Amino acid sequence: MSASVRVRRTASPPPGLAQPVHTQRFPNPRRDILDADEKRAAASRGYGPGRKLHPFGGLNLEPAEWKLLILIIIVAFGVRLFRISKPNSVVKLALSFDICHAMCCAFLTLPVDRFDEVHFGKFASRYIKSQYFVDVHPPLAKLLITLAGWLSGYDGDFDFKDIAKVYSNVPYVAMRMVPAMLGVFTVPIAYLTLRALECRATTALLASLFITFENGMITQSRHILLDSPLIFFTALTVLLWTGFCNEDKHEPFTESWWLWLTLTGLSLGAVVSCKWVGLFTIATVGLGTIKQLWTLLGDMRVTPRLWVRHFMARALCLIAVPLFFYMFMFWIHFAILSNSGEGDGFMSSEFQHTLRGRWMADTNADVAIGSLVTIRHVNTQGGYLHSHPHNYPGGSGQQQITLYPHRDSNNDWRIVNATESGDPYVDWEKGPITYVTSGTRVKLRHTSTDKSLHSHDYRPPVSDVDFQNEVSAYGMAGFVGDANDDWIVEIHKGDDKDRDSGKRLRTLRTQFRLRHALTGCYLFSHKVKLPDWAYEQQEVTCNKQAVMDNSLWYVETSIHPNFPADAPKVNYRIPGFLSKFLELQQVMWTTNAGLTDRHTYDSRPDSWPRLRRGINFWVKDHRQIYLLGNPIIWWLSTASVLFYIAIRGFLILRAKRGFRDFENTKVVKYDTLCGFLFVGWSLHYFPFFLMGRQLFLHHYFPALYFAILLCCGVFDLVTSTLRPRVRLQIAAVLLIIAIWNYAYFSPLVYGNTWTKAKCRKAQWVKTWDFSCNDFLDSYSDYNAGVGAATPQKSPAVATVGGEAGGRGAVVVEDNLGGAANLPPEDKADTTTIAFGQAEPGHDIFGGNDLEKSSQVNEPAVEPGEQEPKEVSVVMAAQQTSGVVQDAAEPDAVENESEEDSTSEAVPDATSDSQPEPEKTEGPQGETEEEAERARKELFPEERFRWRDSSLGTVTISQTGAPSTYRRMVQRAVNGSFVELGLLLLASCGVVSLTAINPAHQNIPLRTRCMPAKDSRFRIISQEWGMLTDGTYIKPQQATQRQAYPLALQEDRHMHCSKPLTTLLVVLFTLAMGVAARPTPIECEPPGGGDNDRRRAVDMNEDSALVPSCVV
């Protein structure tokens, strides 16, 4: 005790009084205080300095708080479940072309990172039907959605293919309730988390209501999507980990300690079983665990044996338990998906053998001359070497050879000896059994068509390069063939467990190559799809520079009539669960990493904290659902992150100057609290900068949750010195602003009615690209049933696409009322129109028949009864899919009457009974001057044309293009495809428009930046006759070179933040265009006209390539 402190002795009693009995100085000692010996004993067992009584998990809630929590949950129920049954149709990203569909493997469309009910609703149907599929996300969230549908009586018959298709016999509300309920439960979890972090009740209330009224999270939780379960399990993990840390501070290895730790591990397994983004949550908890172990390691009171016990307990609960949970989800996944399905092609042959419908009987182990075999490719999902009675449209014109994923009699080939004289296709039956060894010269006979596998010096139909030759089927019954049918077997390797497989061909055990005897090229296949004339099967070529992996083959089945009955048999080895699990993880990883193409509504991580743009989910009936966060909550959370960084840096500088701020208990408390939340935000945000794949705004939601909690932690720090009433008033002001923002943007959340004026006022940031033209002018128009500014007929719904193995289905308006689905007319009676040239008397949007000229002078219609101007696409003559209708609207109502009058100004000249003679271009009618005038009225744009011998003629027209725009075309240098690009250089941005030619290769669209001008490209379909918003596309009629679509893509209002980079991109692209065989180009003069936003693309016959034209 210090010498300056005086201790007062108790006064002595007066003389004569009895002496008091000396009692214990502290008669009622506190039971939660340890003496020195007990402290030493507790420290030896790893306990803290005291054993204070504490609430379970550190959650010290007053009884009134539980009532407040119930009230918060009720509010969250109302916000999340309001009109959850609307819309009653399939919600999909309001985009007509998904770039990810351009990423196709040999015969299947890759699973893509999508965020719509088309995707995950279809997976629920696959689960119920037990049909195998592959997705890039783990199965837990999909299983929960499927369970809700199954318990509600869903039978899996709804296909989920058509966008905006009305649900029929689908408990979609019950399926939407799963993410909605998880979104509701996230709200109280946020409250409990901040209370466990020792924040005030006002702070916890602020956080829970911020989560409740966050528009982006509400939108995600109201549809059949996976992000709401991801956020829920992320929040649950943070709460459980916080509770464990509180228990660990009190006393380790108690029952409650083990409970919180085990629940944390299970929650970690759940979050990573929803999406792999959960790995970032594991990293957050992992860093906290490392910090705890590091602190214990420096505590001299903790023995090494006790430290190892701490380590093993955390390793068991935070590594083994999550891994077991994750693998168990996939065990359920495999147990349910026991039947063959659309995902078979992604898996190995051994994996497919475990599915019902893909099982194979035992087959002969040896391959001899005369064996009937099926041959599979090793590398590209093991497609079968295949042929069918259809010829190439170009090249040699001989029968097609492809790679096909399914079992078929067209996969059967007979191996015969190519060196014997006579007829090898017959003589093999008479000779002895001769095994096929390395160096054997063979012929392969297609048994279904009696043609031989053949190669010659013709270029392949798609990979048109000098080092690849076409592979075809050539010959006929009784024809011996020629030397171009001869192939030499080269054994690459055999199975280590089968010695003979390295010496001769053995079924399923030997990998071999087939070298063409004359040209030396190798039979080769790669992930390139052939066009529709080959049913989009995978291309097979003969490659002189073949990559080893893509030129390896193996025999799957072998049958020889002369083999004895007891000849050895083989079959696929049935893989166990672990092998299937690891293979699927590899497929998921490869597929996820391959999603690198751009998307119309994708965004980069640097724009997420600023809320630069959202995602358009759904547009129908003049309503729209657009994923956009609550601006005040979003920006406050971002500001709080920056505030913490600044204050933490300032404290570090003060500590460097000798200040002891970190010895202050208040500073330590808030630094620990905010530091943990900042680390969680950083680990859920910064890793996305390392990803080159597609990214969207919803990827920021887990980081946003941490940012909101951090914002409230900063609020708790800033208001810590204020009176509770003042603190509550400040929180009330923030909540009022947040709720006002929520209500202001709620029409985009719930798909409610809105007006164009209010919508435009709500575009606070110019990059918020929700379409205000989709709304009506006033609320009274909704009640009166008034249409849009440009009135539209109530169209029938037609589906474009959705074929098996093809791109996704797109629902468009059937302007022909089902006529597009009728069989095509005879070409002799069909009039071919040069698109872009108006024709008097011919309704190019309504069909091929021309209406009578007597209809020209029909009486005018009242403005309210005017027929809507139909903007559609003329399909190719052989096409039977529905017609796409333009849904674009003009900026003002005044344009409506002008456009309608323009539409009526086109007269009808011919009778239905008198079809016109066929013409490929130019006006068709009696008066060409009238046709030219109508053409100028309909298409008053500048027009530019490029030509390529394989692409056909492409004409791109643009209205009101400033003189600073540049247009060019570039040809890829590798020769395997041709890319047609249009670069528009405006005040700030560049947009790249790419032609996709199935006669060459599907080329991913690449959009960099959009000009600040209102260039509204919205893709409706990738089918023939694709129509974009403001863009008409008509392919050429079917010729030997099949027609192809031109795909336009938009990244609207995505402005360039780096003008120098944009300029370099433009200059480089222009240089590439000049280097691509420059020849003179014809620039047709502008056609004049008003400011109508329409573009046209015309595709005609082959011609020479010419580069760009600069205006």
mmCIF file of N, CA and C in Angstrom, residues 1011-1064:
data_model
loop_
_atom_site.group_PDB
_atom_site.id
_atom_site.type_symbol
_atom_site.label_atom_id
_atom_site.label_comp_id
_atom_site.label_asym_id
_atom_site.label_seq_id
_atom_site.Cartn_x
_atom_site.Cartn_y
_atom_site.Cartn_z
ATOM 1 N N PRO A 1011 -22.098 4.113 -74.593
ATOM 2 C CA PRO A 1011 -22.051 5.573 -74.689
ATOM 3 C C PRO A 1011 -23.132 6.200 -73.822
ATOM 4 N N ALA A 1012 -22.933 7.458 -73.515
ATOM 5 C CA ALA A 1012 -23.906 8.143 -72.673
ATOM 6 C C ALA A 1012 -25.228 8.342 -73.380
ATOM 7 N N LYS A 1013 -25.215 8.218 -74.699
ATOM 8 C CA LYS A 1013 -26.464 8.327 -75.446
ATOM 9 C C LYS A 1013 -27.398 7.182 -75.069
ATOM 10 N N ASP A 1014 -28.671 7.356 -75.361
ATOM 11 C CA ASP A 1014 -29.662 6.340 -75.001
ATOM 12 C C ASP A 1014 -29.685 5.276 -76.080
ATOM 13 N N SER A 1015 -28.664 4.453 -76.122
ATOM 14 C CA SER A 1015 -28.603 3.353 -77.088
ATOM 15 C C SER A 1015 -29.216 2.139 -76.427
ATOM 16 N N ARG A 1016 -30.437 1.862 -76.736
ATOM 17 C CA ARG A 1016 -31.192 0.827 -76.019
ATOM 18 C C ARG A 1016 -31.189 -0.455 -76.817
ATOM 19 N N PHE A 1017 -30.219 -1.321 -76.545
ATOM 20 C CA PHE A 1017 -30.198 -2.639 -77.155
ATOM 21 C C PHE A 1017 -30.709 -3.629 -76.129
ATOM 22 N N ARG A 1018 -31.740 -4.362 -76.470
ATOM 23 C CA ARG A 1018 -32.253 -5.400 -75.572
ATOM 24 C C ARG A 1018 -32.549 -6.626 -76.409
ATOM 25 N N ILE A 1019 -31.814 -7.676 -76.177
ATOM 26 C CA ILE A 1019 -31.924 -8.855 -77.018
ATOM 27 C C ILE A 1019 -33.153 -9.653 -76.636
ATOM 28 N N ILE A 1020 -33.933 -10.004 -77.620
ATOM 29 C CA ILE A 1020 -35.149 -10.774 -77.378
ATOM 30 C C ILE A 1020 -34.922 -12.241 -77.672
ATOM 31 N N SER A 1021 -34.132 -12.555 -78.646
ATOM 32 C CA SER A 1021 -33.975 -13.943 -79.030
ATOM 33 C C SER A 1021 -32.678 -14.103 -79.785
ATOM 34 N N GLN A 1022 -32.135 -15.319 -79.740
ATOM 35 C CA GLN A 1022 -30.979 -15.631 -80.555
ATOM 36 C C GLN A 1022 -31.371 -16.533 -81.728
ATOM 37 N N GLU A 1023 -32.659 -16.758 -81.884
ATOM 38 C CA GLU A 1023 -33.125 -17.585 -82.974
ATOM 39 C C GLU A 1023 -32.994 -16.838 -84.290
ATOM 40 N N TRP A 1024 -33.314 -17.522 -85.366
ATOM 41 C CA TRP A 1024 -33.359 -16.851 -86.654
ATOM 42 C C TRP A 1024 -34.370 -15.709 -86.566
ATOM 43 N N GLY A 1025 -34.032 -14.610 -87.150
ATOM 44 C CA GLY A 1025 -34.919 -13.480 -87.078
ATOM 45 C C GLY A 1025 -34.929 -12.871 -85.703
ATOM 46 N N MET A 1026 -33.767 -12.727 -85.114
ATOM 47 C CA MET A 1026 -33.707 -12.155 -83.779
ATOM 48 C C MET A 1026 -34.053 -10.675 -83.827
ATOM 49 N N LEU A 1027 -34.790 -10.232 -82.840
ATOM 50 C CA LEU A 1027 -35.208 -8.846 -82.757
ATOM 51 C C LEU A 1027 -34.665 -8.252 -81.485
ATOM 52 N N THR A 1028 -34.077 -7.095 -81.535
ATOM 53 C CA THR A 1028 -33.660 -6.391 -80.340
ATOM 54 C C THR A 1028 -34.498 -5.145 -80.216
ATOM 55 N N ASP A 1029 -34.488 -4.584 -79.017
ATOM 56 C CA ASP A 1029 -35.227 -3.371 -78.759
ATOM 57 C C ASP A 1029 -34.601 -2.253 -79.584
ATOM 58 N N GLY A 1030 -35.297 -1.852 -80.641
ATOM 59 C CA GLY A 1030 -34.757 -0.851 -81.533
ATOM 60 C C GLY A 1030 -33.930 -1.453 -82.640
ATOM 61 N N THR A 1031 -33.906 -2.735 -82.769
ATOM 62 C CA THR A 1031 -33.075 -3.372 -83.787
ATOM 63 C C THR A 1031 -33.847 -4.503 -84.437
ATOM 64 N N TYR A 1032 -33.892 -4.505 -85.771
ATOM 65 C CA TYR A 1032 -34.546 -5.591 -86.487
ATOM 66 C C TYR A 1032 -33.470 -6.417 -87.163
ATOM 67 N N ILE A 1033 -33.633 -7.714 -87.137
ATOM 68 C CA ILE A 1033 -32.657 -8.594 -87.767
ATOM 69 C C ILE A 1033 -33.391 -9.641 -88.580
ATOM 70 N N LYS A 1034 -33.061 -9.716 -89.842
ATOM 71 C CA LYS A 1034 -33.661 -10.718 -90.710
ATOM 72 C C LYS A 1034 -32.549 -11.513 -91.371
ATOM 73 N N PRO A 1035 -32.433 -12.804 -91.113
ATOM 74 C CA PRO A 1035 -31.385 -13.591 -91.745
ATOM 75 C C PRO A 1035 -31.730 -13.899 -93.197
ATOM 76 N N GLN A 1036 -30.719 -14.299 -93.901
ATOM 77 C CA GLN A 1036 -30.938 -14.682 -95.284
ATOM 78 C C GLN A 1036 -31.711 -15.995 -95.348
ATOM 79 N N GLN A 1037 -32.262 -16.295 -96.512
ATOM 80 C CA GLN A 1037 -32.942 -17.571 -96.688
ATOM 81 C C GLN A 1037 -31.914 -18.699 -96.651
ATOM 82 N N ALA A 1038 -32.382 -19.899 -96.309
ATOM 83 C CA ALA A 1038 -31.479 -21.030 -96.159
ATOM 84 C C ALA A 1038 -30.776 -21.331 -97.475
ATOM 85 N N THR A 1039 -29.474 -21.353 -97.408
ATOM 86 C CA THR A 1039 -28.667 -21.696 -98.579
ATOM 87 C C THR A 1039 -27.681 -22.765 -98.161
ATOM 88 N N GLN A 1040 -26.713 -22.976 -99.024
ATOM 89 C CA GLN A 1040 -25.717 -23.973 -98.661
ATOM 90 C C GLN A 1040 -24.956 -23.530 -97.418
ATOM 91 N N ARG A 1041 -24.657 -22.238 -97.325
ATOM 92 C CA ARG A 1041 -24.151 -21.663 -96.090
ATOM 93 C C ARG A 1041 -25.342 -21.225 -95.250
ATOM 94 N N GLN A 1042 -25.561 -21.892 -94.154
ATOM 95 C CA GLN A 1042 -26.769 -21.632 -93.395
ATOM 96 C C GLN A 1042 -26.769 -20.209 -92.832
ATOM 97 N N ALA A 1043 -27.952 -19.647 -92.680
ATOM 98 C CA ALA A 1043 -28.074 -18.310 -92.125
ATOM 99 C C ALA A 1043 -27.674 -18.328 -90.655
ATOM 100 N N TYR A 1044 -27.333 -17.168 -90.135
ATOM 101 C CA TYR A 1044 -26.911 -17.089 -88.749
ATOM 102 C C TYR A 1044 -27.442 -15.803 -88.146
ATOM 103 N N PRO A 1045 -27.575 -15.747 -86.832
ATOM 104 C CA PRO A 1045 -28.079 -14.525 -86.202
ATOM 105 C C PRO A 1045 -26.956 -13.573 -85.862
ATOM 106 N N LEU A 1046 -27.297 -12.318 -85.728
ATOM 107 C CA LEU A 1046 -26.364 -11.314 -85.243
ATOM 108 C C LEU A 1046 -26.841 -10.898 -83.864
ATOM 109 N N ALA A 1047 -26.017 -11.074 -82.872
ATOM 110 C CA ALA A 1047 -26.422 -10.827 -81.490
ATOM 111 C C ALA A 1047 -25.860 -9.494 -81.040
ATOM 112 N N LEU A 1048 -26.722 -8.650 -80.508
ATOM 113 C CA LEU A 1048 -26.325 -7.358 -79.981
ATOM 114 C C LEU A 1048 -26.506 -7.384 -78.474
ATOM 115 N N GLN A 1049 -25.578 -6.755 -77.784
ATOM 116 C CA GLN A 1049 -25.664 -6.764 -76.334
ATOM 117 C C GLN A 1049 -25.399 -5.384 -75.792
ATOM 118 N N GLU A 1050 -26.033 -5.102 -74.668
ATOM 119 C CA GLU A 1050 -25.942 -3.784 -74.083
ATOM 120 C C GLU A 1050 -25.353 -3.840 -72.688
ATOM 121 N N ASP A 1051 -24.552 -2.850 -72.366
ATOM 122 C CA ASP A 1051 -24.208 -2.595 -70.982
ATOM 123 C C ASP A 1051 -24.596 -1.155 -70.724
ATOM 124 N N ARG A 1052 -25.886 -0.894 -70.692
ATOM 125 C CA ARG A 1052 -26.416 0.451 -70.725
ATOM 126 C C ARG A 1052 -25.994 1.220 -69.483
ATOM 127 N N HIS A 1053 -25.608 2.486 -69.690
ATOM 128 C CA HIS A 1053 -25.234 3.399 -68.623
ATOM 129 C C HIS A 1053 -24.041 2.902 -67.822
ATOM 130 N N MET A 1054 -23.276 1.993 -68.367
ATOM 131 C CA MET A 1054 -22.060 1.554 -67.685
ATOM 132 C C MET A 1054 -20.917 2.387 -68.229
ATOM 133 N N HIS A 1055 -20.692 3.523 -67.650
ATOM 134 C CA HIS A 1055 -19.774 4.507 -68.205
ATOM 135 C C HIS A 1055 -18.337 4.118 -67.917
ATOM 136 N N CYS A 1056 -17.459 4.592 -68.762
ATOM 137 C CA CYS A 1056 -16.049 4.290 -68.618
ATOM 138 C C CYS A 1056 -15.439 5.186 -67.559
ATOM 139 N N SER A 1057 -14.802 4.584 -66.592
ATOM 140 C CA SER A 1057 -14.096 5.366 -65.601
ATOM 141 C C SER A 1057 -12.652 5.617 -66.012
ATOM 142 N N LYS A 1058 -12.209 4.939 -67.079
ATOM 143 C CA LYS A 1058 -10.848 5.099 -67.546
ATOM 144 C C LYS A 1058 -10.876 5.455 -69.023
ATOM 145 N N PRO A 1059 -10.990 6.745 -69.370
ATOM 146 C CA PRO A 1059 -11.076 7.137 -70.784
ATOM 147 C C PRO A 1059 -9.845 6.722 -71.569
ATOM 148 N N LEU A 1060 -8.653 6.745 -70.928
ATOM 149 C CA LEU A 1060 -7.454 6.378 -71.647
ATOM 150 C C LEU A 1060 -7.496 4.921 -72.073
ATOM 151 N N THR A 1061 -7.982 4.049 -71.162
ATOM 152 C CA THR A 1061 -8.122 2.637 -71.517
ATOM 153 C C THR A 1061 -9.093 2.456 -72.672
ATOM 154 N N THR A 1062 -10.195 3.186 -72.638
ATOM 155 C CA THR A 1062 -11.174 3.113 -73.713
ATOM 156 C C THR A 1062 -10.561 3.536 -75.037
ATOM 157 N N LEU A 1063 -9.807 4.621 -75.015
ATOM 158 C CA LEU A 1063 -9.190 5.114 -76.245
ATOM 159 C C LEU A 1063 -8.203 4.105 -76.799
ATOM 160 N N LEU A 1064 -7.412 3.476 -75.908
ATOM 161 C CA LEU A 1064 -6.464 2.466 -76.372
ATOM 162 C C LEU A 1064 -7.176 1.272 -76.973
#
